[in-house]
Amino acid sequence: MTLELAHENIWFDKWRVDDAERQFYENKSLGGRTGGAAGVGGGAVTADILNRITKLEDHNTSLLKSVSTLEKQLIEVTKRLSSMECGGKTTVPTPAPATKSEPMEDDDDDIDLFGSDDEEEEEQAAKVREERLKAYAEKKAKKPGPIAKSSVLLDCKPWDDETDMSVMEKEIRKIEMDGLVWGAAKLVPLAFGIMKLSILCTVEDEKVSIDDLSEKIQEIEDYVQSVDIAAFNKV
């Protein structure tokens, strides 16, 4: 008998199985409590998700502020570029502000801040450069060069030896012309006691004609008989 019992399997832990089976049916009958426990676990998961959603909303708000600032800067840059153009005014449309419900789209690739504006600025700069060069050339062409002057020595002969030569000189110096400057004068013996007046003058070639000056001197008929050009030199 003892040998037969030694070879048989005896279930000494059956009480544990019975206890587990009892707990299983008790838990099954108390499904509400189990659901409540599960609800508590579900609540923990929901709080974590809510925290993440709150952080995402804060991040989204910060992004919206950054985008709004960039839009304002873009409008200012566009206005400045438009003011540099010569021609009509460019109207810059104001973009609608983004909302949280709308997804943010990256439109940086569609914005060309320095594309066509660069070409217009280059054309405008070339035009301004050409105008300045033209104005400089005109100014240089109008700039007066050195004034051409001549030094002329005139011999003024009187009628006779009784002519008052000092009065003759005074009358001649009364002649005024734009570009005429009288110089030194002296009496030079001519013949038979007659003296001639040699008087020096400087004239601007473009303003004073020596022939006209000689005619004006000869118009002093009471003192002057004739006028000869004794010397003519460029200054």
N, CA and C of each residue as an Amber inpcrd file, in Angstrom:
protein
   705
   0.8220000  -1.1910000   0.0000000   0.0000000   0.0000000   0.0000000
   0.8480000   1.2270000   0.0000000   1.9040000   1.1180000   0.8460000
   2.8230000   2.2670000   0.9320000   3.5210000   2.5020000  -0.3660000
   3.8690000   1.4230000  -1.0780000   4.5300000   1.5650000  -2.3820000
   3.5790000   2.1380000  -3.4000000   2.2990000   1.7730000  -3.3790000
   1.3350000   2.3100000  -4.3320000   1.1460000   3.7980000  -4.1310000
   1.0800000   4.2510000  -2.8710000   0.9280000   5.6890000  -2.6340000
   2.1640000   6.4760000  -3.0520000   3.2960000   5.8110000  -2.9370000
   4.5270000   6.4910000  -3.3500000   4.5430000   6.7710000  -4.8230000
   3.9050000   5.9110000  -5.6260000   3.9040000   6.1090000  -7.0830000
   2.7330000   6.9490000  -7.5530000   1.7830000   7.3360000  -6.7310000
   0.6410000   8.1680000  -7.1320000   0.9620000   9.6570000  -6.9310000
   0.3650000  10.5180000  -7.8470000   0.5180000  11.9850000  -7.7400000
  -0.5300000  12.5330000  -6.7920000  -0.0420000  13.1420000  -5.7140000
  -0.9500000  13.6980000  -4.7240000  -0.9540000  15.2170000  -4.9030000
  -2.1440000  15.8320000  -5.0230000  -2.2940000  17.2940000  -5.2550000
  -2.4000000  17.9760000  -3.9050000  -1.2170000  18.3570000  -3.3870000
  -1.1770000  19.0160000  -2.0970000  -1.5920000  20.4960000  -2.1720000
  -1.5010000  21.1470000  -3.3980000  -1.7930000  22.5910000  -3.5500000
  -3.1730000  22.8300000  -4.0960000  -4.0590000  21.9280000  -3.9880000
  -5.3890000  22.0910000  -4.5400000  -6.1100000  23.2650000  -3.9120000
  -5.7720000  23.6090000  -2.6800000  -6.4340000  24.7280000  -2.0100000
  -6.1420000  26.0580000  -2.6970000  -4.9740000  26.1100000  -3.2880000
  -4.6320000  27.3460000  -4.0160000  -5.4780000  27.4750000  -5.2760000
  -5.6810000  26.3760000  -5.9380000  -6.5030000  26.4100000  -7.1400000
  -7.9300000  26.7660000  -6.7760000  -8.4140000  26.1900000  -5.7180000
  -9.7750000  26.5110000  -5.2960000  -9.9190000  27.9840000  -4.9310000
  -8.8880000  28.4960000  -4.2520000  -8.9330000  29.9100000  -3.8640000
  -8.9150000  30.8120000  -5.0930000  -8.1020000  30.4740000  -6.0860000
  -8.0430000  31.2750000  -7.3130000  -9.3550000  31.2100000  -8.0570000
  -9.9890000  30.0220000  -8.0920000 -11.2590000  29.8890000  -8.7830000
 -12.3320000  30.7000000  -8.0760000 -12.2790000  30.7210000  -6.7280000
 -13.2470000  31.5170000  -5.9920000 -13.0760000  33.0020000  -6.2820000
 -11.8210000  33.4660000  -6.2760000 -11.5840000  34.8820000  -6.5670000
 -12.0100000  35.2430000  -7.9810000 -11.8310000  34.3450000  -8.9480000
 -12.2220000  34.6050000 -10.3270000 -13.7160000  34.8490000 -10.4210000
 -14.5400000  33.9460000  -9.7770000 -15.9900000  34.1010000  -9.8520000
 -16.4600000  35.3150000  -9.0620000 -15.7330000  35.6620000  -7.9610000
 -16.1010000  36.8640000  -7.2350000 -15.8570000  38.1210000  -8.0620000
 -14.7230000  38.1190000  -8.7070000 -14.4240000  39.2860000  -9.5680000
 -15.3850000  39.3620000 -10.7390000 -15.7670000  38.2400000 -11.2630000
 -16.6930000  38.2380000 -12.3810000 -18.0460000  38.7730000 -11.9510000
 -18.4490000  38.3950000 -10.7180000 -19.7390000  38.8720000 -10.2370000
 -19.6870000  40.3500000  -9.8770000 -18.4960000  40.9090000  -9.5690000
 -18.3110000  42.3350000  -9.2420000 -17.6660000  43.0730000 -10.4120000
 -18.2710000  42.9330000 -11.5670000 -17.7120000  43.5690000 -12.7730000
 -17.6780000  45.0690000 -12.6700000 -18.6330000  45.6970000 -11.9270000
 -18.6700000  47.1580000 -11.7800000 -17.4160000  47.6740000 -11.1200000
 -16.9530000  46.9390000 -10.0770000 -15.7430000  47.3810000  -9.3870000
 -14.5360000  47.2880000 -10.2940000 -14.4600000  46.2000000 -11.0400000
 -13.3380000  46.0530000 -11.9790000 -13.3510000  47.1740000 -13.0100000
 -14.5880000  47.4490000 -13.5230000 -14.7000000  48.5660000 -14.4820000
 -14.2760000  49.8590000 -13.8580000 -14.5940000  50.0500000 -12.5520000
 -14.1780000  51.2740000 -11.8830000 -12.6860000  51.3780000 -11.8090000
 -12.0040000  50.2840000 -11.5180000 -10.5420000  50.3050000 -11.4920000
  -9.9860000  50.6450000 -12.8440000 -10.6190000  49.9940000 -13.8560000
 -10.1480000  50.3130000 -15.2170000 -10.3780000  51.7620000 -15.5300000
 -11.5110000  52.3020000 -15.0380000 -11.8030000  53.7230000 -15.2750000
 -10.7510000  54.5970000 -14.6570000 -10.2670000  54.2090000 -13.4470000
  -9.2160000  55.0050000 -12.8140000  -7.9690000  54.9980000 -13.6630000
  -7.5930000  53.8530000 -14.1660000  -6.4220000  53.7790000 -15.0510000
  -6.6060000  54.6010000 -16.2960000  -7.8460000  54.5180000 -16.8800000
  -8.1330000  55.3170000 -18.0800000  -8.0410000  56.7880000 -17.7870000
  -8.4820000  57.2100000 -16.5680000  -8.3940000  58.6150000 -16.2010000
  -6.9540000  59.0730000 -16.1520000  -6.0250000  58.3050000 -15.6840000
  -4.6120000  58.6620000 -15.6370000  -4.0730000  58.8890000 -17.0410000
  -4.4420000  58.0100000 -17.9480000  -3.9900000  58.1570000 -19.3430000
  -4.5680000  59.4170000 -19.9540000  -5.8430000  59.7320000 -19.6960000
  -6.4960000  60.9260000 -20.2540000  -5.8380000  62.1940000 -19.7400000
  -5.4280000  62.2750000 -18.5000000  -4.7500000  63.4590000 -17.9530000
  -3.4340000  63.7080000 -18.6580000  -2.6850000  62.6530000 -18.9490000
  -1.4120000  62.8040000 -19.6620000  -1.6370000  63.3580000 -21.0560000
  -2.6840000  62.8450000 -21.7110000  -2.9870000  63.3380000 -23.0570000
  -3.3980000  64.7960000 -23.0150000  -4.2020000  65.1690000 -21.9960000
  -4.6140000  66.5620000 -21.8650000  -3.4260000  67.4780000 -21.6510000
  -2.4500000  67.0280000 -20.8690000  -1.2420000  67.8410000 -20.6560000
  -0.4970000  68.0630000 -21.9660000  -0.4000000  67.0110000 -22.7450000
   0.2860000  67.1440000 -24.0390000  -0.4660000  68.0950000 -24.9690000
  -1.7940000  67.9690000 -24.9670000  -2.6010000  68.8510000 -25.8340000
  -2.4250000  70.3140000 -25.4140000  -2.3760000  70.5530000 -24.0890000
  -2.1840000  71.9250000 -23.5940000  -0.8370000  72.4860000 -24.0460000
   0.2060000  71.6650000 -23.9500000   1.5320000  72.1190000 -24.4010000
   1.5400000  72.4060000 -25.8920000   0.8610000  71.5490000 -26.6570000
   0.7990000  71.7670000 -28.1060000   0.0510000  73.0610000 -28.4380000
  -1.0280000  73.3270000 -27.6700000  -1.7710000  74.5710000 -27.9200000
  -0.9180000  75.8010000 -27.5970000  -0.1670000  75.7280000 -26.4930000
   0.7220000  76.8490000 -26.1580000   1.7770000  77.0510000 -27.2410000
   2.3380000  75.9340000 -27.7210000   3.3420000  76.0220000 -28.7900000
   2.7260000  76.5900000 -30.0640000   1.4870000  76.1730000 -30.3460000
   0.7970000  76.6770000 -31.5410000   0.5440000  78.1770000 -31.4330000
   0.1730000  78.6510000 -30.2200000  -0.0420000  80.0930000 -30.0070000
   1.2460000  80.8750000 -30.2270000   2.3710000  80.3340000 -29.7210000
   3.6640000  81.0090000 -29.9310000   4.0160000  81.0880000 -31.4030000
   3.7310000  79.9850000 -32.1280000   4.0000000  79.9850000 -33.5680000
   3.1450000  81.0160000 -34.2850000   1.8760000  81.1320000 -33.8750000
   0.9930000  82.1210000 -34.5000000   1.5180000  83.5310000 -34.2960000
   2.0210000  83.8510000 -33.0890000   2.5830000  85.1730000 -32.8410000
   3.8060000  85.4120000 -33.7210000   4.6780000  84.3900000 -33.8530000
   5.8700000  84.5380000 -34.6900000   5.4990000  84.7780000 -36.1490000
   4.5010000  84.0280000 -36.6160000   4.0590000  84.1930000 -38.0060000
   3.4670000  85.5780000 -38.2250000   2.7080000  86.0740000 -37.2430000
   2.1290000  87.4140000 -37.3670000   3.2160000  88.4750000 -37.4420000
   4.2650000  88.3100000 -36.6110000   5.3890000  89.2630000 -36.6620000
   6.0970000  89.2180000 -37.9970000   6.3180000  88.0260000 -38.5170000
   6.9750000  87.8880000 -39.8350000   6.1380000  88.5050000 -40.9340000
   4.8180000  88.3480000 -40.8450000   3.9420000  88.9430000 -41.8640000
   4.0470000  90.4600000 -41.8510000   4.0920000  91.0700000 -40.6470000
   4.2360000  92.5270000 -40.5630000   5.5630000  92.9800000 -41.1460000
   6.6400000  92.2360000 -40.8250000   7.9530000  92.5920000 -41.3810000
   7.9600000  92.4570000 -42.8920000   7.2960000  91.4340000 -43.3930000
   7.2190000  91.2460000 -44.8400000   6.4970000  92.4060000 -45.5010000
   5.4160000  92.8660000 -44.8740000   4.6650000  94.0080000 -45.4410000
   5.5380000  95.2560000 -45.4690000   6.3140000  95.4970000 -44.3850000
   7.1810000  96.6770000 -44.3440000   8.2580000  96.6120000 -45.4180000
   8.8670000  95.4170000 -45.5750000   9.9060000  95.2650000 -46.6100000
   9.3350000  95.4970000 -47.9950000   8.1400000  94.9620000 -48.2400000
   7.5140000  95.1380000 -49.5490000   7.1970000  96.5940000 -49.8160000
   6.7410000  97.3230000 -48.7750000   6.4460000  98.7480000 -48.9520000
   7.7030000  99.5330000 -49.2580000   8.8040000  99.1960000 -48.5690000
  10.0570000  99.9140000 -48.8260000  10.5490000  99.6840000 -50.2440000
  10.4510000  98.4420000 -50.6910000  10.8790000  98.1450000 -52.0610000
   9.9970000  98.8640000 -53.0690000   8.6980000  98.9460000 -52.7730000
   7.7800000  99.6270000 -53.6890000   8.0730000 101.1170000 -53.7530000
   8.4540000 101.7280000 -52.5920000   8.7420000 103.1650000 -52.5780000
   9.9920000 103.5070000 -53.3690000  10.8950000 102.5410000 -53.5670000
  12.1180000 102.7820000 -54.3260000  11.8800000 102.7450000 -55.8180000
  10.7490000 102.2160000 -56.2270000  10.4700000 102.1280000 -57.6560000
   9.9850000 103.4640000 -58.1940000  10.3290000 103.7660000 -59.4320000
   9.8310000 104.9770000 -60.1060000   8.6450000 104.5700000 -60.9520000
   7.4950000 105.0120000 -60.5980000   6.3050000 104.6270000 -61.3440000
   5.1260000 104.5720000 -60.4130000   4.1750000 103.6840000 -60.7310000
   2.9660000 103.5560000 -59.9360000   3.2540000 102.9280000 -58.5980000
   2.3180000 103.1360000 -57.6770000   2.4480000 102.5650000 -56.3530000
   1.9640000 101.1270000 -56.3600000   2.6320000 100.3300000 -55.5630000
   2.2700000  98.9180000 -55.4650000   1.4480000  98.6960000 -54.2230000
   0.2820000  98.1040000 -54.3860000  -0.5900000  97.8290000 -53.2480000
  -0.2620000  96.4600000 -52.7080000   0.0310000  96.4050000 -51.4290000
   0.4120000  95.1410000 -50.7960000  -0.7990000  94.5690000 -50.0940000
  -1.2990000  93.4080000 -50.5200000  -2.4450000  92.8090000 -49.8350000
  -2.0670000  92.3430000 -48.4450000  -2.9670000  92.5620000 -47.4890000
  -2.7160000  92.1420000 -46.1130000  -3.1880000  90.7100000 -45.9460000
  -2.2890000  89.7980000 -45.6100000  -2.6920000  88.3990000 -45.4670000
  -3.6020000  88.2090000 -44.2650000  -4.5710000  87.2730000 -44.3920000
  -5.4950000  86.9910000 -43.3010000  -4.7570000  86.2770000 -42.1880000
  -5.0220000  86.6600000 -40.9280000  -4.3160000  86.0050000 -39.8130000
  -4.7140000  84.5470000 -39.6970000  -3.7630000  83.7210000 -39.3550000
  -4.0060000  82.2880000 -39.2270000  -4.7300000  82.0010000 -37.9190000
  -5.5700000  81.0030000 -37.9320000  -6.3100000  80.5900000 -36.7380000
  -5.8510000  79.2230000 -36.3110000  -6.2250000  78.8890000 -35.0620000
  -5.7900000  77.5920000 -34.5380000  -6.4230000  76.4440000 -35.2870000
  -7.6620000  76.6480000 -35.7560000  -8.3570000  75.5570000 -36.4180000
  -7.7830000  75.2660000 -37.7980000  -7.1000000  76.2820000 -38.3820000
  -6.5340000  76.0690000 -39.7130000  -5.1170000  75.5520000 -39.5760000
  -4.7250000  74.5850000 -40.3630000  -3.3530000  74.0660000 -40.2850000
  -2.3740000  75.0860000 -40.8350000  -1.2370000  75.2020000 -40.1820000
  -0.2010000  76.1220000 -40.6330000   0.5240000  75.5060000 -41.8140000
   0.6330000  76.3120000 -42.8590000   1.3190000  75.8420000 -44.0620000
   2.5880000  76.6420000 -44.2470000   3.6110000  76.0010000 -44.6820000
   4.9000000  76.6570000 -44.9130000   4.8980000  77.2360000 -46.3100000
   4.6930000  78.5800000 -46.3830000   4.6450000  79.2550000 -47.6890000
   5.9260000  80.0010000 -47.9930000   7.0150000  79.6940000 -47.2460000
   8.2620000  80.4130000 -47.4850000   8.7840000  80.2040000 -48.8870000
   8.5040000  79.0130000 -49.4580000   9.0130000  78.7430000 -50.8070000
   8.2900000  79.5680000 -51.8480000   7.0510000  80.0250000 -51.5270000
   6.2760000  80.7920000 -52.5090000   6.5590000  82.2760000 -52.4440000
   7.2960000  82.7410000 -51.4180000   7.5680000  84.1700000 -51.2510000
   8.9030000  84.4940000 -51.8890000   8.8810000  85.4380000 -52.8240000
  10.1000000  85.8540000 -53.5130000  10.3400000  87.3180000 -53.1910000
  11.1290000  87.5430000 -52.1270000  11.3560000  88.9190000 -51.6950000
  12.3300000  89.6570000 -52.5900000  13.2860000  88.9870000 -53.1640000
  14.3490000  89.6630000 -53.8980000  14.5090000  89.1050000 -55.3090000
  13.3950000  88.7460000 -55.9270000  13.4560000  88.2160000 -57.2910000
  13.3300000  89.3200000 -58.3050000  12.0830000  89.6170000 -58.6880000
  11.8360000  90.6440000 -59.6900000  12.2340000  92.0150000 -59.1870000
  12.1850000  92.2380000 -57.8520000  12.5630000  93.5490000 -57.3190000
  14.0270000  93.8450000 -57.5920000  14.8810000  92.8120000 -57.5400000
  16.2930000  93.0230000 -57.8330000  16.4800000  93.4950000 -59.2690000
  15.7520000  92.9010000 -60.2010000  15.8720000  93.3070000 -61.5980000
  15.4170000  94.7430000 -61.7830000  14.3050000  95.1230000 -61.1260000
  13.8180000  96.4990000 -61.2470000  14.7980000  97.4810000 -60.6250000
  15.4170000  97.0970000 -59.4880000  16.3970000  97.9770000 -58.8610000
  17.6280000  98.1380000 -59.7540000  18.0660000  97.0720000 -60.4020000
  19.2150000  97.1640000 -61.2980000  18.9060000  98.0730000 -62.4800000
  17.6990000  97.9400000 -63.0410000  17.3180000  98.8180000 -64.1490000
  17.2520000 100.2650000 -63.6980000  16.6900000 100.4910000 -62.5130000
  16.5950000 101.8580000 -61.9980000  17.9800000 102.4280000 -61.7270000
  18.8760000 101.6160000 -61.1450000  20.2360000 102.0820000 -60.8710000
  20.9710000 102.4100000 -62.1680000  20.7790000 101.5790000 -63.1960000
  21.4180000 101.8540000 -64.4890000  20.8840000 103.1500000 -65.0930000
  19.5860000 103.3700000 -64.9470000  18.9830000 104.6010000 -65.4840000
  19.5240000 105.8280000 -64.7680000  19.6120000 105.7440000 -63.4420000
  20.1490000 106.8670000 -62.6670000  21.6010000 107.1200000 -63.0230000
  22.3690000 106.0420000 -63.2140000  23.7770000 106.2000000 -63.5660000
  23.9330000 106.8740000 -64.9250000  23.0970000 106.4830000 -65.8840000
  23.1560000 107.1110000 -67.2010000  22.7890000 108.5950000 -67.1330000
  21.7600000 108.9180000 -66.3350000  21.3720000 110.3180000 -66.1990000
  22.4770000 111.1450000 -65.5630000  23.1550000 110.5920000 -64.5660000
  24.2380000 111.3260000 -63.9220000  25.4140000 111.5320000 -64.8770000
  25.7260000 110.4880000 -65.6450000  26.8140000 110.6220000 -66.6210000
  26.4780000 111.6720000 -67.6690000  25.2170000 111.6900000 -68.0980000
  24.7880000 112.6760000 -69.0880000  24.8780000 114.0840000 -68.5220000
  24.4020000 114.2400000 -67.2640000  24.4610000 115.5590000 -66.6290000
  25.9020000 116.0140000 -66.4410000  26.7820000 115.0630000 -66.0870000
  28.1920000 115.4220000 -65.9120000  28.8150000 115.8390000 -67.2320000
  28.4710000 115.1240000 -68.3140000  29.0180000 115.4800000 -69.6260000
  28.5400000 116.8620000 -70.0590000  27.2410000 117.1570000 -69.8260000
  26.7230000 118.4710000 -70.1830000  27.3840000 119.5660000 -69.3540000
  27.5700000 119.2970000 -68.0630000  28.2130000 120.2870000 -67.2080000
  29.6510000 120.5260000 -67.6340000  30.3320000 119.4570000 -67.9910000
  31.7150000 119.5930000 -68.4220000  31.8030000 120.3490000 -69.7380000
  30.8030000 120.1150000 -70.6260000  30.8190000 120.8260000 -71.9130000
  30.5510000 122.3120000 -71.7270000  29.6930000 122.6530000 -70.7400000
  29.3670000 124.0520000 -70.5030000  30.4260000 124.7630000 -69.6810000
  31.2950000 124.0090000 -69.0380000  32.3030000 124.6240000 -68.1960000
  33.2330000 125.4760000 -69.0400000  33.3540000 126.7450000 -68.6980000
  34.1910000 127.6170000 -69.5270000  35.6650000 127.2510000 -69.4200000
  36.3260000 127.2960000 -70.5360000  37.7520000 127.0390000 -70.5500000
  38.5130000 128.3140000 -70.2280000  39.8060000 128.3040000 -70.3940000
  40.5970000 129.5170000 -70.1430000  40.1940000 130.6340000 -71.0970000
  40.0460000 131.8340000 -70.5560000  39.6260000 132.9900000 -71.3530000
  40.8050000 133.4800000 -72.1910000  40.5400000 133.5620000 -73.4810000
  41.5950000 134.0400000 -74.3940000  41.6830000 135.5600000 -74.3040000
  42.8650000 136.0700000 -74.0210000  43.0970000 137.5050000 -73.9180000
  44.2720000 137.9150000 -74.8010000  44.2520000 139.1910000 -75.1340000
  45.3290000 139.7520000 -75.9520000  45.7810000 141.0740000 -75.3650000
  47.0720000 141.3100000 -75.4940000  47.6570000 142.5940000 -75.0730000
  47.9480000 143.4100000 -76.3320000  47.3370000 144.5990000 -76.4040000
  47.4360000 145.4170000 -77.6210000  48.0400000 146.7740000 -77.2650000
  49.0160000 147.1850000 -78.0630000  49.6220000 148.5100000 -77.9060000
  49.1380000 149.3830000 -79.0580000  48.4330000 150.4660000 -78.7260000
  47.8510000 151.3520000 -79.7250000  48.6270000 152.6730000 -79.7760000
  48.9100000 153.1300000 -81.0260000  49.5300000 154.4440000 -81.2440000
  48.4430000 155.4070000 -81.6970000  48.1330000 156.3830000 -80.8500000
  47.1000000 157.3660000 -81.1570000  47.8020000 158.6900000 -81.5510000
  47.5770000 159.1000000 -82.7950000  48.2700000 160.2840000 -83.3230000
  47.3360000 161.5010000 -83.2780000  47.8690000 162.6800000 -82.8370000
  47.0540000 163.8910000 -82.7760000  47.0740000 164.6380000 -84.1310000
  46.3540000 165.7270000 -84.1600000  46.3100000 166.5110000 -85.3890000
  47.5900000 167.3370000 -85.5670000  48.0440000 167.9260000 -84.4970000
  49.2420000 168.7730000 -84.5950000  49.9270000 168.8220000 -83.2480000
  50.9630000 169.6410000 -83.1640000  51.7340000 169.7320000 -81.9280000
  51.0380000 170.5470000 -80.8600000  49.9290000 171.1810000 -81.1910000
  49.1980000 171.9770000 -80.2140000  48.1050000 171.1560000 -79.5030000
  47.9280000 169.9150000 -79.8990000  46.9050000 169.0560000 -79.2590000
  47.3190000 168.7430000 -77.8290000  46.3880000 168.8950000 -76.9300000
  46.6450000 168.5830000 -75.5140000  46.6160000 167.0610000 -75.3520000
  47.7930000 166.4690000 -75.1930000  47.9090000 165.0080000 -75.1430000
  47.3410000 164.4280000 -73.8320000  47.4100000 165.2050000 -72.7710000
  46.8510000 164.7080000 -71.5000000  45.3310000 164.5890000 -71.5810000
  44.7210000 165.5640000 -72.2470000  43.2720000 165.4820000 -72.4250000
  42.9200000 164.3300000 -73.3560000  43.7480000 164.1240000 -74.3940000
  43.5200000 162.9950000 -75.3080000  43.5190000 161.6700000 -74.5390000
  44.4960000 161.5090000 -73.6780000  44.5810000 160.2530000 -72.9080000
  43.3440000 160.0750000 -72.0240000  42.9000000 161.1770000 -71.3840000
  41.7180000 161.0770000 -70.5260000  40.4790000 160.6840000 -71.3290000
  40.3240000 161.2640000 -72.5160000  39.1740000 160.9450000 -73.3490000
  39.2110000 159.4900000 -73.8150000  40.4010000 159.0150000 -74.1460000
  40.5250000 157.6230000 -74.5870000  40.1920000 156.6650000 -73.4390000
  40.6440000 156.9720000 -72.2480000  40.3850000 156.0860000 -71.1070000
  38.9140000 156.0900000 -70.6760000  38.1740000 157.0750000 -71.1500000
  36.7450000 157.0900000 -70.8570000  35.9880000 155.9940000 -71.6060000
  36.6060000 155.4530000 -72.6350000  35.9510000 154.3830000 -73.4050000
  35.9010000 153.1250000 -72.5280000  34.7050000 152.6110000 -72.3270000
  34.5060000 151.3990000 -71.5160000  33.8020000 150.3300000 -72.3470000
  34.3590000 149.1380000 -72.2950000  33.7870000 147.9860000 -72.9980000
  33.9630000 146.7570000 -72.0970000  33.0020000 145.8590000 -72.1590000
  33.1000000 144.6220000 -71.3810000  34.2810000 143.7920000 -71.8980000
  35.2460000 143.5330000 -71.0360000  36.4260000 142.7820000 -71.4280000
  37.6070000 143.6670000 -71.7830000  37.4970000 144.9930000 -71.5670000
  38.5790000 145.9250000 -71.8860000  39.1760000 146.4840000 -70.6060000
  40.4910000 146.4210000 -70.5190000  41.2070000 146.9790000 -69.3730000
  42.3560000 147.8300000 -69.9160000  42.3560000 149.1120000 -69.5630000
  43.4160000 150.0100000 -69.9940000  44.6460000 149.8180000 -69.1170000
  45.8130000 149.9770000 -69.7640000  47.0820000 149.8440000 -69.0670000
  47.8890000 151.1380000 -69.0880000  49.1880000 150.9810000 -69.1010000
  50.0880000 152.1400000 -69.0570000  50.0800000 152.8880000 -70.3850000
  50.4880000 154.1360000 -70.3210000  50.5680000 154.9730000 -71.5280000
  51.7820000 155.8900000 -71.4210000  52.2930000 156.2680000 -72.5750000
  53.4250000 157.2060000 -72.6070000  53.4030000 157.9700000 -73.9290000
  54.0790000 159.1350000 -73.9230000  54.1880000 159.9570000 -75.1260000
  55.4820000 159.6170000 -75.8430000  55.3690000 159.4220000 -77.1260000
  56.5130000 159.0490000 -77.9590000  56.6610000 160.0890000 -79.0740000
  57.8860000 160.6390000 -79.2880000  58.0730000 161.6230000 -80.3640000
  57.7300000 161.0280000 -81.7260000  57.0020000 161.8180000 -82.5280000
  56.6050000 161.3640000 -83.8620000  57.4100000 162.0810000 -84.9470000
  57.2380000 163.3840000 -85.1100000  58.0080000 164.1760000 -86.0840000
  57.6410000 165.6430000 -85.9440000  58.6400000 166.4980000 -86.1940000
  58.4080000 167.9430000 -86.1750000  57.7950000 168.3940000 -84.8450000
  58.2750000 167.7930000 -83.7790000  57.8090000 168.1870000 -82.4540000
  56.4360000 167.6340000 -82.0780000  55.9030000 166.8260000 -82.9360000
  54.5960000 166.2210000 -82.6390000  54.8190000 164.9080000 -81.8550000
  54.0170000 164.7220000 -80.8260000  54.1000000 163.5200000 -79.9920000
  52.8840000 162.6230000 -80.2690000  53.0670000 161.3560000 -80.1580000
  51.9540000 160.3940000 -80.2490000  51.7830000 159.7040000 -78.8960000
  50.5590000 159.2310000 -78.6600000  50.2490000 158.5570000 -77.4060000
  50.2460000 157.0470000 -77.6380000  51.1850000 156.3840000 -76.9930000
  51.2160000 154.9170000 -77.0460000  50.5530000 154.3950000 -75.7570000
  49.4320000 153.7600000 -75.9340000  48.6640000 153.3000000 -74.7760000
  48.4310000 151.7940000 -74.8870000  48.5990000 151.1140000 -73.7470000
  48.4820000 149.6560000 -73.7020000  47.1060000 149.2720000 -73.1390000
  46.5320000 148.2240000 -73.7060000  45.2460000 147.7140000 -73.1900000
  45.2220000 146.1950000 -73.3060000  44.4310000 145.5730000 -72.4300000
  44.2360000 144.1210000 -72.4590000  42.7680000 143.8560000 -72.7500000
  42.5070000 142.9980000 -73.7110000  41.1320000 142.7290000 -74.1250000
  40.8760000 141.2240000 -74.1160000  39.5950000 140.8700000 -73.8610000
  39.1540000 139.4840000 -74.0220000  38.7200000 139.2990000 -75.4710000
  39.3150000 138.3280000 -76.1300000  39.1220000 138.1820000 -77.5700000
  37.6620000 137.9910000 -77.9500000  36.8920000 137.2470000 -77.1140000
  35.5060000 136.9650000 -77.4770000  34.5920000 138.1640000 -77.2430000
  35.0170000 139.1240000 -76.4560000  34.1560000 140.2480000 -76.1080000
  34.5290000 141.5510000 -76.8100000  35.7890000 141.7440000 -77.0810000
  36.2520000 143.0370000 -77.6020000  36.8980000 142.8410000 -78.9710000
  36.4350000 143.6200000 -79.9140000  37.0450000 143.6570000 -81.2500000
  37.9880000 144.8600000 -81.3120000  39.2120000 144.6440000 -81.7500000
  40.1860000 145.7240000 -81.8460000  39.7440000 146.7630000 -82.8780000
  39.1050000 146.3150000 -83.9370000  38.6150000 147.2690000 -84.9500000
  37.5550000 148.1860000 -84.3520000  36.6240000 147.5830000 -83.5610000
  35.6090000 148.4280000 -82.9330000  36.2330000 149.4090000 -81.9570000
  37.2360000 148.9540000 -81.2200000  37.9120000 149.8430000 -80.2740000
  38.6160000 150.9830000 -80.9980000  39.2580000 150.6680000 -82.1260000
  39.9540000 151.7090000 -82.8930000  38.9600000 152.7420000 -83.4210000
  37.7940000 152.2770000 -83.8650000  36.7880000 153.2070000 -84.3510000
  36.2900000 154.1250000 -83.2340000  36.1100000 153.5680000 -82.0340000
  35.6660000 154.3990000 -80.9300000  36.7050000 155.4710000 -80.5800000
  37.9830000 155.1090000 -80.6590000  39.0310000 156.1030000 -80.3630000
  39.0500000 157.1890000 -81.4350000  38.8750000 156.7880000 -82.6840000
  38.8980000 157.7680000 -83.7680000  37.6800000 158.6990000 -83.7380000
  36.6300000 158.2810000 -83.0430000  35.4670000 159.1450000 -82.9070000
  35.7600000 160.3710000 -82.0390000  36.8890000 160.3290000 -81.3210000
  37.3010000 161.5250000 -80.5520000  38.0240000 162.4550000 -81.5440000
  37.2950000 163.0580000 -82.4280000  37.8660000 163.7870000 -83.5720000
  38.5990000 165.0590000 -83.1690000  38.2670000 165.6380000 -82.0390000
  38.9330000 166.8790000 -81.6330000  40.3820000 166.6500000 -81.2330000
  40.7410000 165.4280000 -80.9330000  42.1030000 165.1590000 -80.4550000
  42.8150000 164.0920000 -81.2980000  42.0790000 163.1110000 -81.7830000
  42.7120000 161.9660000 -82.4470000  42.5550000 162.0840000 -83.9540000
  43.7060000 161.9550000 -84.6550000  43.6890000 161.9430000 -86.1170000
  43.5750000 160.5180000 -86.6430000  44.3680000 159.5870000 -86.0490000
  44.3600000 158.1970000 -86.5020000  44.8500000 157.2870000 -85.3740000
  44.5710000 155.9710000 -85.5300000  44.9770000 154.9640000 -84.5450000
  45.6400000 153.8110000 -85.2980000  46.8090000 153.4130000 -84.8380000
  47.5310000 152.2900000 -85.4310000  47.8070000 151.2390000 -84.3370000
  47.8440000 149.9580000 -84.7650000  48.1690000 148.8740000 -83.8380000
  49.6750000 148.6840000 -83.8690000  50.3600000 149.0780000 -82.8260000
  51.8190000 148.9730000 -82.7670000  52.2740000 147.5650000 -82.3900000
  51.5250000 146.8880000 -81.5260000  51.8850000 145.5320000 -81.0980000
  50.6180000 144.7780000 -80.6850000  50.6770000 143.4720000 -80.9330000
  49.5170000 142.6270000 -80.6220000  50.0540000 141.2770000 -80.1300000
  49.8080000 140.9430000 -78.9060000  50.3250000 139.7130000 -78.3170000
  49.2300000 138.9890000 -77.5330000  49.2060000 137.6470000 -77.6440000
  48.2690000 136.8330000 -76.8790000  48.7860000 136.7070000 -75.4550000
  47.8570000 136.7920000 -74.5160000  48.2280000 136.6940000 -73.1160000
  48.1050000 135.2520000 -72.6450000
